[in-house]
Coordinates of C-alpha atoms and ligand atoms in Angstrom, one line a residue:
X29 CA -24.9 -10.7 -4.9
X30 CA -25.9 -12.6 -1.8
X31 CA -23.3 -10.4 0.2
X32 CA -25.9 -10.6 3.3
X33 CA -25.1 -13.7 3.9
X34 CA -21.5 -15.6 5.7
X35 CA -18.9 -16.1 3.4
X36 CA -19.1 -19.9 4.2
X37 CA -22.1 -19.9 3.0
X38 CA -22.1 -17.6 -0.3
X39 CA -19.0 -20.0 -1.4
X40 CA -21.1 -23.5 -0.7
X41 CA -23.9 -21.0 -2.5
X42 CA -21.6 -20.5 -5.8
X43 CA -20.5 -23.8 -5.4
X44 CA -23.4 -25.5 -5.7
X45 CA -24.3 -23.4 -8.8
X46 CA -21.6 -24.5 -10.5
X47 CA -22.0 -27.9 -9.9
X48 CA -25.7 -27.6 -10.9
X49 CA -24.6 -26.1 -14.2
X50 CA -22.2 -28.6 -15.1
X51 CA -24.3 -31.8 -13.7
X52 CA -26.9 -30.3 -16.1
X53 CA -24.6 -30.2 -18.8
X54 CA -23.3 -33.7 -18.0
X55 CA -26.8 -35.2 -18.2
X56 CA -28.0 -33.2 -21.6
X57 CA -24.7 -34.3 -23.2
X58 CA -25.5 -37.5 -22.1
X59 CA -29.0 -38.0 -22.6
X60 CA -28.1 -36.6 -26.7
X61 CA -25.3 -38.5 -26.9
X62 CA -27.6 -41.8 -25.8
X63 CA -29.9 -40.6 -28.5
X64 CA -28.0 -40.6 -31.3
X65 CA -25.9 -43.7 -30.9
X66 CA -29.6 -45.2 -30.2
X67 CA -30.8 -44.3 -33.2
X68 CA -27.1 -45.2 -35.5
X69 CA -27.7 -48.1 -34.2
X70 CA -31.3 -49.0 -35.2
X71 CA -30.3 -47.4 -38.9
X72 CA -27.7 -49.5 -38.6
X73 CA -30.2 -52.1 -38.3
X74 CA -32.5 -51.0 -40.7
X75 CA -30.2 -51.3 -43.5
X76 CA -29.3 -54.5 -43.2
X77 CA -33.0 -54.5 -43.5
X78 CA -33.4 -53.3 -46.3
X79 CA -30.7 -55.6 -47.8
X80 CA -32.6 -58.4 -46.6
X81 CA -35.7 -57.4 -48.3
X82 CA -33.8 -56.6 -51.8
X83 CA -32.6 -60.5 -51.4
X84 CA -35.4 -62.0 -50.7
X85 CA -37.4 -60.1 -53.9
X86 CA -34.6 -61.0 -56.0
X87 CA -34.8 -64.2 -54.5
X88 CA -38.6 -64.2 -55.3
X89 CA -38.1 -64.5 -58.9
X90 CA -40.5 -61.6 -59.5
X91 CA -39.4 -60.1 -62.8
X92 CA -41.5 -56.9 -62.8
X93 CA -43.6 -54.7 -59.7
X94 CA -46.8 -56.7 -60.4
X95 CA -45.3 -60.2 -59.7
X96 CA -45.2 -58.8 -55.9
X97 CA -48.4 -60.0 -53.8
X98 CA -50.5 -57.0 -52.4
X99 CA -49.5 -58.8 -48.8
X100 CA -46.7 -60.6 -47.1
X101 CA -46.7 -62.5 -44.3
X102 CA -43.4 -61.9 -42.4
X103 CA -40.7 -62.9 -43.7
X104 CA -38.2 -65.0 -41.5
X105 CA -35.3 -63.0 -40.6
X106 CA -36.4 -59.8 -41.5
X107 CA -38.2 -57.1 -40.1
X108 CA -42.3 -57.9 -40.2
X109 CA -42.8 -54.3 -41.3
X110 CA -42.3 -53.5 -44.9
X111 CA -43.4 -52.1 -48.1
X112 CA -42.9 -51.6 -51.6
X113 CA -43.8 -48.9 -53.6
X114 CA -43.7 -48.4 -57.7
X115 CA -41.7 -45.4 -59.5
X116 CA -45.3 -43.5 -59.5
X117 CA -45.3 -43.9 -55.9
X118 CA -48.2 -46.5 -55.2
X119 CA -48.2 -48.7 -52.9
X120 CA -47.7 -52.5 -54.2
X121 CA -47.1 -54.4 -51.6
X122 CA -47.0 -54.0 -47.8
X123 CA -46.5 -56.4 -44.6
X124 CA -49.4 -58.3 -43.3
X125 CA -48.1 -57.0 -39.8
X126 CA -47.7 -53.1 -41.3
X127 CA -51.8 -53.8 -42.8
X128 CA -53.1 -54.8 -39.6
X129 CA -51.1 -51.6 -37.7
X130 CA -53.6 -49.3 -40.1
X131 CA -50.6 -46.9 -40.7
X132 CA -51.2 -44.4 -42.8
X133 CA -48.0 -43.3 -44.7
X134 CA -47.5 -41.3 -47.5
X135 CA -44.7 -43.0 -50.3
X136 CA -41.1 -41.7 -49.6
X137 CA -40.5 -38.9 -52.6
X138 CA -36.7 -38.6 -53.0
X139 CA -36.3 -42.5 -53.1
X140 CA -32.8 -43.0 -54.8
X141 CA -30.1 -45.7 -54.7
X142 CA -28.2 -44.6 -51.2
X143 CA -30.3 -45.5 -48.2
X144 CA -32.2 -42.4 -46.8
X145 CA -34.2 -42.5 -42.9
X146 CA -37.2 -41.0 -42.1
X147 CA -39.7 -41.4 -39.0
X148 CA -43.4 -41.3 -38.1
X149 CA -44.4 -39.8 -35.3
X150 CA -48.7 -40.3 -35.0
X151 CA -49.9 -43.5 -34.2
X152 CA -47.2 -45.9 -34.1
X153 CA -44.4 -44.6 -35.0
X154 CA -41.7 -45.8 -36.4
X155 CA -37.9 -45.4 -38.1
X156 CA -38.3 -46.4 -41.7
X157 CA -35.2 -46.8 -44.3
X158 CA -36.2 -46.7 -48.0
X159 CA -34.2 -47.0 -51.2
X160 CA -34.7 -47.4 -54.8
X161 CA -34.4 -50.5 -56.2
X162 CA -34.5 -51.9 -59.8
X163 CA -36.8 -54.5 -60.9
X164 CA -36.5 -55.8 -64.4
X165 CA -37.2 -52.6 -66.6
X166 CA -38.9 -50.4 -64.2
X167 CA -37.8 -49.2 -60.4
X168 CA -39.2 -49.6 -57.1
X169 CA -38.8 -48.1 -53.9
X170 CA -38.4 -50.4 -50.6
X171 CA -39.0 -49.3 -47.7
X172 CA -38.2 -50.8 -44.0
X173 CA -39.4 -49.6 -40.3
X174 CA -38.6 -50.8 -36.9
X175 CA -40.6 -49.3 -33.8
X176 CA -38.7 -46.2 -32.3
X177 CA -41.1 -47.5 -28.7
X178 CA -38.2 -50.2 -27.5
X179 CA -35.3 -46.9 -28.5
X180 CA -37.9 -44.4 -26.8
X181 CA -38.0 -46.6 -23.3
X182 CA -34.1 -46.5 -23.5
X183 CA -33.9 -42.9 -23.5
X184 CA -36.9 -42.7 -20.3
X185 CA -35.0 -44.9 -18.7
X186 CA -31.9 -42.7 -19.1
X187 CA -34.1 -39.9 -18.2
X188 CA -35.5 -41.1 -15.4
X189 CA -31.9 -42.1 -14.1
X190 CA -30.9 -39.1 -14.7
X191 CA -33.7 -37.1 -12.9
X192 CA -33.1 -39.6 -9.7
X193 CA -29.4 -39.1 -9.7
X194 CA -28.9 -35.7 -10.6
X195 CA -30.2 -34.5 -6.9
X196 CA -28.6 -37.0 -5.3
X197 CA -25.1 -35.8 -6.4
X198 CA -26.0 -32.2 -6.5
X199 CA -26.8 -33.0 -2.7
X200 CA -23.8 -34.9 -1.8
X201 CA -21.8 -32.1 -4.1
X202 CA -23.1 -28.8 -2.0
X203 CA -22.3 -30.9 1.5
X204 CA -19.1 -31.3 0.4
X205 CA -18.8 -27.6 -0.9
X206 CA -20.1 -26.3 2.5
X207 CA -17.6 -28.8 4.0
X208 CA -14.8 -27.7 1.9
X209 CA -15.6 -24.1 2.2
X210 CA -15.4 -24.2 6.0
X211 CA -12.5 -26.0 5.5
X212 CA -10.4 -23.3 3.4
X213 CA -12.0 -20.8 5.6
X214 CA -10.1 -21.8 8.8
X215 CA -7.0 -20.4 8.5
X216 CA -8.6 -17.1 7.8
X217 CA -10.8 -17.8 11.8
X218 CA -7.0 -18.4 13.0
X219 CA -5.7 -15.6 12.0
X220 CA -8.6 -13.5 13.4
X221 CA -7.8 -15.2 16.7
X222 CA -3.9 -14.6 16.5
X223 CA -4.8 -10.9 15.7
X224 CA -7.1 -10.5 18.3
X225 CA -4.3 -11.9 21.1
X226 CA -2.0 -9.0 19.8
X227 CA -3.2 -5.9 22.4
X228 CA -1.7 -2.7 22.5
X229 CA 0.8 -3.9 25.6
X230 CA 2.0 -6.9 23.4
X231 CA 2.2 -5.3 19.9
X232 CA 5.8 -7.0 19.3
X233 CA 3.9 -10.1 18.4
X234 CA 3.3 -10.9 15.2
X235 CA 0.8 -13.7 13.1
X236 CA 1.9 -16.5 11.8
X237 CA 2.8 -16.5 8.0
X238 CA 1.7 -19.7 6.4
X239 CA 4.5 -21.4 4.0
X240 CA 2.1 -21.3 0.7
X241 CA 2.6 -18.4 -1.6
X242 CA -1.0 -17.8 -1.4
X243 CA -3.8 -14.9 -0.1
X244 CA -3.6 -15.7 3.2
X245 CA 0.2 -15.1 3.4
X246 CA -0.3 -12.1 1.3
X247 CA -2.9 -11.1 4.0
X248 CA -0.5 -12.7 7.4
X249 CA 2.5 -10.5 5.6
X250 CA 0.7 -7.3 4.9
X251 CA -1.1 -7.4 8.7
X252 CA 2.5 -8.4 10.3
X253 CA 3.9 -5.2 7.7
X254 CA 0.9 -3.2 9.4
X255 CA 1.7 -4.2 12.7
X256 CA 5.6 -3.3 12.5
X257 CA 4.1 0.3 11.3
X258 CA 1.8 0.6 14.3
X259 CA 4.4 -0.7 16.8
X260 CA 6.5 2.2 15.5
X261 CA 4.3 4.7 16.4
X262 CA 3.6 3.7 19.3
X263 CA 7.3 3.0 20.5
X264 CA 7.4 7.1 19.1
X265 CA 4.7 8.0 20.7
X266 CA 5.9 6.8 24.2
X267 CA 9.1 8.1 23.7
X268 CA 8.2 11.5 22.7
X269 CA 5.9 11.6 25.6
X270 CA 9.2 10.7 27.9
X271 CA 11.2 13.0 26.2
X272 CA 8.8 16.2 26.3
X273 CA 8.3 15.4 30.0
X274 CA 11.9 15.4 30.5
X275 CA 12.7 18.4 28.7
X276 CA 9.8 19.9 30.5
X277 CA 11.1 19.0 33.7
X278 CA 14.4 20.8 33.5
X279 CA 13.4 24.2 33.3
X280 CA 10.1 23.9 35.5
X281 CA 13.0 22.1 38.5
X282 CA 15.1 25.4 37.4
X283 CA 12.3 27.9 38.3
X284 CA 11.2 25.9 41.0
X285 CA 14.7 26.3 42.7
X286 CA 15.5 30.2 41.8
X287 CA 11.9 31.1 43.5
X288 CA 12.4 29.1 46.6
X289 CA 16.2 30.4 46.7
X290 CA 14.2 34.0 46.9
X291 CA 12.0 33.4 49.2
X292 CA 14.2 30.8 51.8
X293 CA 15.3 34.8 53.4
X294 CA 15.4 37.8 52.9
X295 CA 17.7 38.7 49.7
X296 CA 18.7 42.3 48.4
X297 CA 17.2 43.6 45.6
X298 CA 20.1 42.8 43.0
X299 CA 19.8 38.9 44.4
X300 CA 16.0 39.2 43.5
X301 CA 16.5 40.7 40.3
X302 CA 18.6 38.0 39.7
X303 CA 16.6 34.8 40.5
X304 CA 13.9 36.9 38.3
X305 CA 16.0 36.8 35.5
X306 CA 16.5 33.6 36.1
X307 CA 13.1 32.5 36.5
X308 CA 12.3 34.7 33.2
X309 CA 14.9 32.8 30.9
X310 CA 13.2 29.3 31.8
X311 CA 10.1 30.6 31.3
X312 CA 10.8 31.7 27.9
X313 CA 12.5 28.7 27.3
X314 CA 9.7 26.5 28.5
X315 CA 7.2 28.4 26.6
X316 CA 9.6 27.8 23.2
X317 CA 9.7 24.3 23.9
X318 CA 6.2 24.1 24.5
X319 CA 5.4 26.0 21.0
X320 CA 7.6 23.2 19.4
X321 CA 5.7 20.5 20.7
X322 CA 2.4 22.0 19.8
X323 CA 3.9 22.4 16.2
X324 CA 4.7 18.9 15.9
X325 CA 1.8 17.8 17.6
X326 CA -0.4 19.7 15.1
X327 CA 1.7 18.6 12.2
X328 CA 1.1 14.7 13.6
X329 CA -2.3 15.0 13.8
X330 CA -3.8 17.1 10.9
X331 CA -1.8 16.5 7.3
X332 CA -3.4 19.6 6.2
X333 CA -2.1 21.8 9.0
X334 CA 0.4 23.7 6.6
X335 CA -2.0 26.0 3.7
X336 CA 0.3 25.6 0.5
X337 CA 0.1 28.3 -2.1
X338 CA 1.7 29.6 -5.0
X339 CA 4.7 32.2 -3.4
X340 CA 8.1 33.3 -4.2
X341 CA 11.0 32.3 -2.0
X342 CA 13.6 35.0 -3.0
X343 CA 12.4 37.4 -0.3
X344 CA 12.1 35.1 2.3
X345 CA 15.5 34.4 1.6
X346 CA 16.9 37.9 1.8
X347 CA 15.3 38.2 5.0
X348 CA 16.8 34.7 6.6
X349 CA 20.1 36.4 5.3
X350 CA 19.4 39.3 6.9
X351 CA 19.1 38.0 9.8
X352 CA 21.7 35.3 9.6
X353 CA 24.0 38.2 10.0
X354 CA 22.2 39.6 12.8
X355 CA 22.6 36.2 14.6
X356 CA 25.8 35.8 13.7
X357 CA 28.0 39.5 14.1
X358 CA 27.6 38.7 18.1
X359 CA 29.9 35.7 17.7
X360 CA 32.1 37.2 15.3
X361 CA 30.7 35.0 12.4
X362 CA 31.2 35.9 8.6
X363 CA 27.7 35.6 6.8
X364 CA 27.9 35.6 2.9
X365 CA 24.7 34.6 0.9
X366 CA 23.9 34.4 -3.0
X367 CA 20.8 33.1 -5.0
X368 CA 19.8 33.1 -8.4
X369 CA 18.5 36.1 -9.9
X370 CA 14.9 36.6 -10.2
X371 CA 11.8 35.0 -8.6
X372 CA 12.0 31.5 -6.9
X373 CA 8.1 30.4 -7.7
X374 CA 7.2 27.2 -4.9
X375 CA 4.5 25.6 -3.8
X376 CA 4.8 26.9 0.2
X377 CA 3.9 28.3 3.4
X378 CA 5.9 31.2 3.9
X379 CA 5.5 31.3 7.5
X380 CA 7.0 27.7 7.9
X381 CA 9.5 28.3 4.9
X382 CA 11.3 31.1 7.0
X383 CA 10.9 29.0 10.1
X384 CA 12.8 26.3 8.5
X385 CA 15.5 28.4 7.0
X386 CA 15.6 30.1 10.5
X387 CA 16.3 27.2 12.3
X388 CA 19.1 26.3 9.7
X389 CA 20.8 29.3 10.0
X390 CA 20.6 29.3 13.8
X391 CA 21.7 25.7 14.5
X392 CA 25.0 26.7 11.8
X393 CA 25.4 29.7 14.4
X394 CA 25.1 27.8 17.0
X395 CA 27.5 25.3 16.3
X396 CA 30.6 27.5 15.0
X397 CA 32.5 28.6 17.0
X398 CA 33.9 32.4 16.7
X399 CA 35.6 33.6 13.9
X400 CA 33.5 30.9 11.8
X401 CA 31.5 31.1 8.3
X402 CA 28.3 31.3 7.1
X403 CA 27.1 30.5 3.9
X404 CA 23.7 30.6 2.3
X405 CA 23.3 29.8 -0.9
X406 CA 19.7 29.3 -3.5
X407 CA 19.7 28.1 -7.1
X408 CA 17.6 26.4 -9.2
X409 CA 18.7 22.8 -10.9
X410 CA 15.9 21.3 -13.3
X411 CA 12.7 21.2 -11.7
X412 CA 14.5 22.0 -8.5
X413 CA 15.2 24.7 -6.0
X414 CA 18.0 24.3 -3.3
X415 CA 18.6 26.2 -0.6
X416 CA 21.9 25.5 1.2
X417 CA 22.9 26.4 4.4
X418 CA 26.6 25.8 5.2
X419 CA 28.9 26.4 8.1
X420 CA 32.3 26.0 9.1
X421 CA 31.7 24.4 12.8
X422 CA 31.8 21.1 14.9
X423 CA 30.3 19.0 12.1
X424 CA 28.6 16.0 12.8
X425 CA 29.5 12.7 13.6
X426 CA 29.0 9.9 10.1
X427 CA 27.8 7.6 12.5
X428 CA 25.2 10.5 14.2
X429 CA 24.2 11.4 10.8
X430 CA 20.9 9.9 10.3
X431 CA 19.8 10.4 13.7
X432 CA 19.8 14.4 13.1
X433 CA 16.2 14.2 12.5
X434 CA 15.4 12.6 15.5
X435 CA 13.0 13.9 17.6
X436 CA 15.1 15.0 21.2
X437 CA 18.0 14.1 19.5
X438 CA 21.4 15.8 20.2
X439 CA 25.1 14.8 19.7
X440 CA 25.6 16.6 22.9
X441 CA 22.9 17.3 25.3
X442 CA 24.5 19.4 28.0
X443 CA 26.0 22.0 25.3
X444 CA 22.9 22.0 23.2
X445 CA 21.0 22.7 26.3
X446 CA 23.0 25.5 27.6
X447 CA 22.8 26.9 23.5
X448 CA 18.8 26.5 24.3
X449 CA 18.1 23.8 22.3
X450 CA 16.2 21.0 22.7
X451 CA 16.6 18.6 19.8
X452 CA 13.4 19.4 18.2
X453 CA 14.6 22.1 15.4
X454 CA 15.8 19.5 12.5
X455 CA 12.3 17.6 13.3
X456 CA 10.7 20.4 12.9
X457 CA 12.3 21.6 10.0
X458 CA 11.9 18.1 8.4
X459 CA 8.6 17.8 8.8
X460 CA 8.0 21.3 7.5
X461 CA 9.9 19.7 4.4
X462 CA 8.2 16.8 4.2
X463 CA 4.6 18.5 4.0
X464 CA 5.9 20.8 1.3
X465 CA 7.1 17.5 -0.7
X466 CA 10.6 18.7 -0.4
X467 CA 14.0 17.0 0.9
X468 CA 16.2 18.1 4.1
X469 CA 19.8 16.9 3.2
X470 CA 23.1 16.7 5.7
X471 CA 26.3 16.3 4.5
X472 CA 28.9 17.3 7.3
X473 CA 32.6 16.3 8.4
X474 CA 33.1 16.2 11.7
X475 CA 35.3 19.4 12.9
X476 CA 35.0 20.4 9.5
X477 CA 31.4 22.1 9.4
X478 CA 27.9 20.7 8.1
X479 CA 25.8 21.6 5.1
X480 CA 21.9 21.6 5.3
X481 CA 20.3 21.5 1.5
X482 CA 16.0 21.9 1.6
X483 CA 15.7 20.6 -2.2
X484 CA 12.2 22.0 -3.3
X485 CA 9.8 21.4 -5.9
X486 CA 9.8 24.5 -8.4
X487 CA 6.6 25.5 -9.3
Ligands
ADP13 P1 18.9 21.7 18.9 O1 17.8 22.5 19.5 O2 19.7 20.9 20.0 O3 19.8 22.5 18.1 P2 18.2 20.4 16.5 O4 17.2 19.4 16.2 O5 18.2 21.7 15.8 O6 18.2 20.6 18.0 O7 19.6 19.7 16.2 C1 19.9 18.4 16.7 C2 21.3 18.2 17.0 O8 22.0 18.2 15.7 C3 22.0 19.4 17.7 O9 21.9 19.2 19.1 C4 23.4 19.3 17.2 O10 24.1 18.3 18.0 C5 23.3 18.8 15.8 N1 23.4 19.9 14.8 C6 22.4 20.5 14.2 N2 22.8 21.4 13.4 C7 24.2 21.4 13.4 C8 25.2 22.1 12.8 N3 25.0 23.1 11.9 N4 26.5 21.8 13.1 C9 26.8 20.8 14.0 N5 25.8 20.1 14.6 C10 24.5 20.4 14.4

């Protein structure tokens, strides 16, 4: 409702609602509340009345109903409008000032001895108390009545305060809610222009966050939370970018140098085939690195770059083993492997599975030295399936650890290189993890060797 207009202005809106609703309520309590404490008090008054007129007949020395004149003049201190009825219901004697009003009023029926009210309403009306009383042998009724115009003027003037005042405050009220609405509203227009200041070359600032446990440092907190996030990616971002330049750099400066080497003079055919060879092995290796950063790119940029669907692991698994010991027989490296009998059901992409595994397997080569070991090992625990890949080479450093992941990252760049690495393998593999909802473990002693576990959802 009302969502086309400011948010200043829908809260002064609901505001003044509110304060309509409950000024309303305000005045119909009052004005009922006047009403009935009006009329207590004039049956208040009535009955003392009516004892009045009891006195005065007892007074009167009238022994029976027909010892009462047909008229009365008013009688002091009592109310000039009176009657008396008998038991049969007749009228016996009335006020001069009631005869000369012409009211026409029937007898009260359920006369008895507690005091009962009634009103009039045509004519001139009026607020009667009657009651029975007993006269000699037989019983009257008496009856009193006091004008309701004097209580009725009360109540208009209460009314007509009441309709003067009601706007007035409801006036006052809604400046004040539009005032008070701006008001709460201005840390929220300070916030917009602290967010505003923070660019994309000065994302290390952050908003203010207001002392109060309230929305707005809910709000300051989460955008500062989304701003740390951001400033991350960016600070990734840029150094990915360096990083893939450098990396890229290397092997075009490498190719660059072989080709001019060829051509500064002449050189003899095996010195040709050389600088070819040369020129061939950067070229592959450029082409690899430029595959990896496409994969991560990809990966970065569409979550749904990997198709999932239902697939067993165990022959991908034989054939990582298989060639595990193809990798490894050059550098005299032992290769056992066991898994768990029968199928290993996953949620996967085969393609990227195997990649995974591969990389494993040849970073574990890689980094063991000759006469090393091998071991990859699959078995199911619970709901899990774990694949381990375990060698017996450098290890890595407990302090290097969690930076294994890292994108570019390597615990020794000029070896790594020269292995043809470039420090983008375990990313990959861990984001290949990730997007299957699996987990890429390290355990590894230094010297000692390393263990890589992929821990994956069984289907
Ligand atoms: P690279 O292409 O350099 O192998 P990776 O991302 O695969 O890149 O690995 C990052 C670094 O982690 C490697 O440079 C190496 O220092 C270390 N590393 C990875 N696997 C092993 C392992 N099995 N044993 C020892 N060090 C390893």
């Amino acid at each position: 409702m009302l969502t086309f207009l400011p948010i200043r202005w829908r809260l002064a809106a609901w505001y003044f609602c509110t304060l309509a609703a409950i000024l309303t309520f305000v005045a119909a309590g009052s004005w009922l509340a006047m009403r009935r404490s009006l009329e207590n008090a004039l049956d208040l008054g009535l009955t003392y009345q009516l004892t009045g007129l009891r006195d005065y007949i007892a007074k009167s020395g009238a022994t029976q109903p027909e010892d009462l004149p047909p008229r009365l003049a008013p009688i002091s201190g009592l109310s000039d409008l009176f009657r008396v009825y008998d038991a049969a219901g007749r009228l016996i004697c009335e006020s001069t000032a009631l005869t000369s009003r012409h009211v026409t009023l029937p007898a009260p029926r359920d006369a008895d001895s507690t005091v009962r009210y009634r009103s009039t309403v045509s004519g001139f009306p009026l607020r009667l108390a009657y009651q029975r009383y007993r006269l000699g042998q037989r019983t009257i009724t008496l009856e009193v009545g006091d004008p309701v115009r004097k209580f009725e003027t009360a109540l208009q003037e209460l009314t007509a305060d009441l309709w003067l005042s009601l706007p007035i405050l409801l006036a006052l009220g809604s400046v004040g809610g539009f005032w008070l609405s701006a008001r709460a509203l201005q840390p929220v227009d300070q916030l917009t222009t602290d967010a505003r200041a923070i660019t994309a070359s000065d994302l290390s600032r952050r908003l203010a966050v207001p002392p109060a446990r309230d929305e707005l440092r809910r709000l300051s907190e989460t955008l500062n939370l989304m701003l740390d996030r951001i400033e991350n990616s960016f600070q990734q971002v840029r150094r990915f970018t360096a990083d893939a330049s450098h990396e890229l750099r290397a092997p075009v400066t490498l190719i660059h140098t072989a080709a001019e080497f060829s051509l500064r003079r002449e050189r003899t055919a095996e010195e040709l085939a050389d600088s070819m060879r040369k020129i061939l092995r950067e070229a592959q290796r450029t082409a690899r690195l430029i595959d990896d950063l496409l994969l991560l790119a990809r990966a970065d940029s569409d979550p749904t770059a990997f198709s999932l669907q239902p697939m067993d692991l165990a022959p991908v698994l034989d054939e990582v083993a298989e060639q595990a010991g193809a990798l490894a027989a050059p550098r005299a490296i032992s290769v056992t492997s066991s898994r768990a009998p029968g199928p290993l059901d996953v949620n996967g992409d085969e393609a990227s599975l195997r990649r995974l595994l591969l990389i494993l397997v040849d970073n574990a080569v890689k980094y063991t030295p000759a006469g090393g070991h091998l071991t990859l090992d699959a078995r199911t625990e619970g709901d899990e399936i774990l694949v381990a890949v375990a060698d017996s080479g450098a290890g890595i450093a407990e302090e290097d650890l969690p930076r294994v992941f890292e994108r570019f990252w390597r615990a020794d760049k000029v070896r790594s290189r020269e292995l043809g690495g470039a420090g983008l393998g375990l990313s990959i593999a861990k984001e290949i993890a990730d997007r299957h909802g699996a987990r890429l473990e390290v355990a590894s002693q230094l010297g000692r060797g390393s263990t890589f576990t992929l821990i994956l959802p069984r289907l």
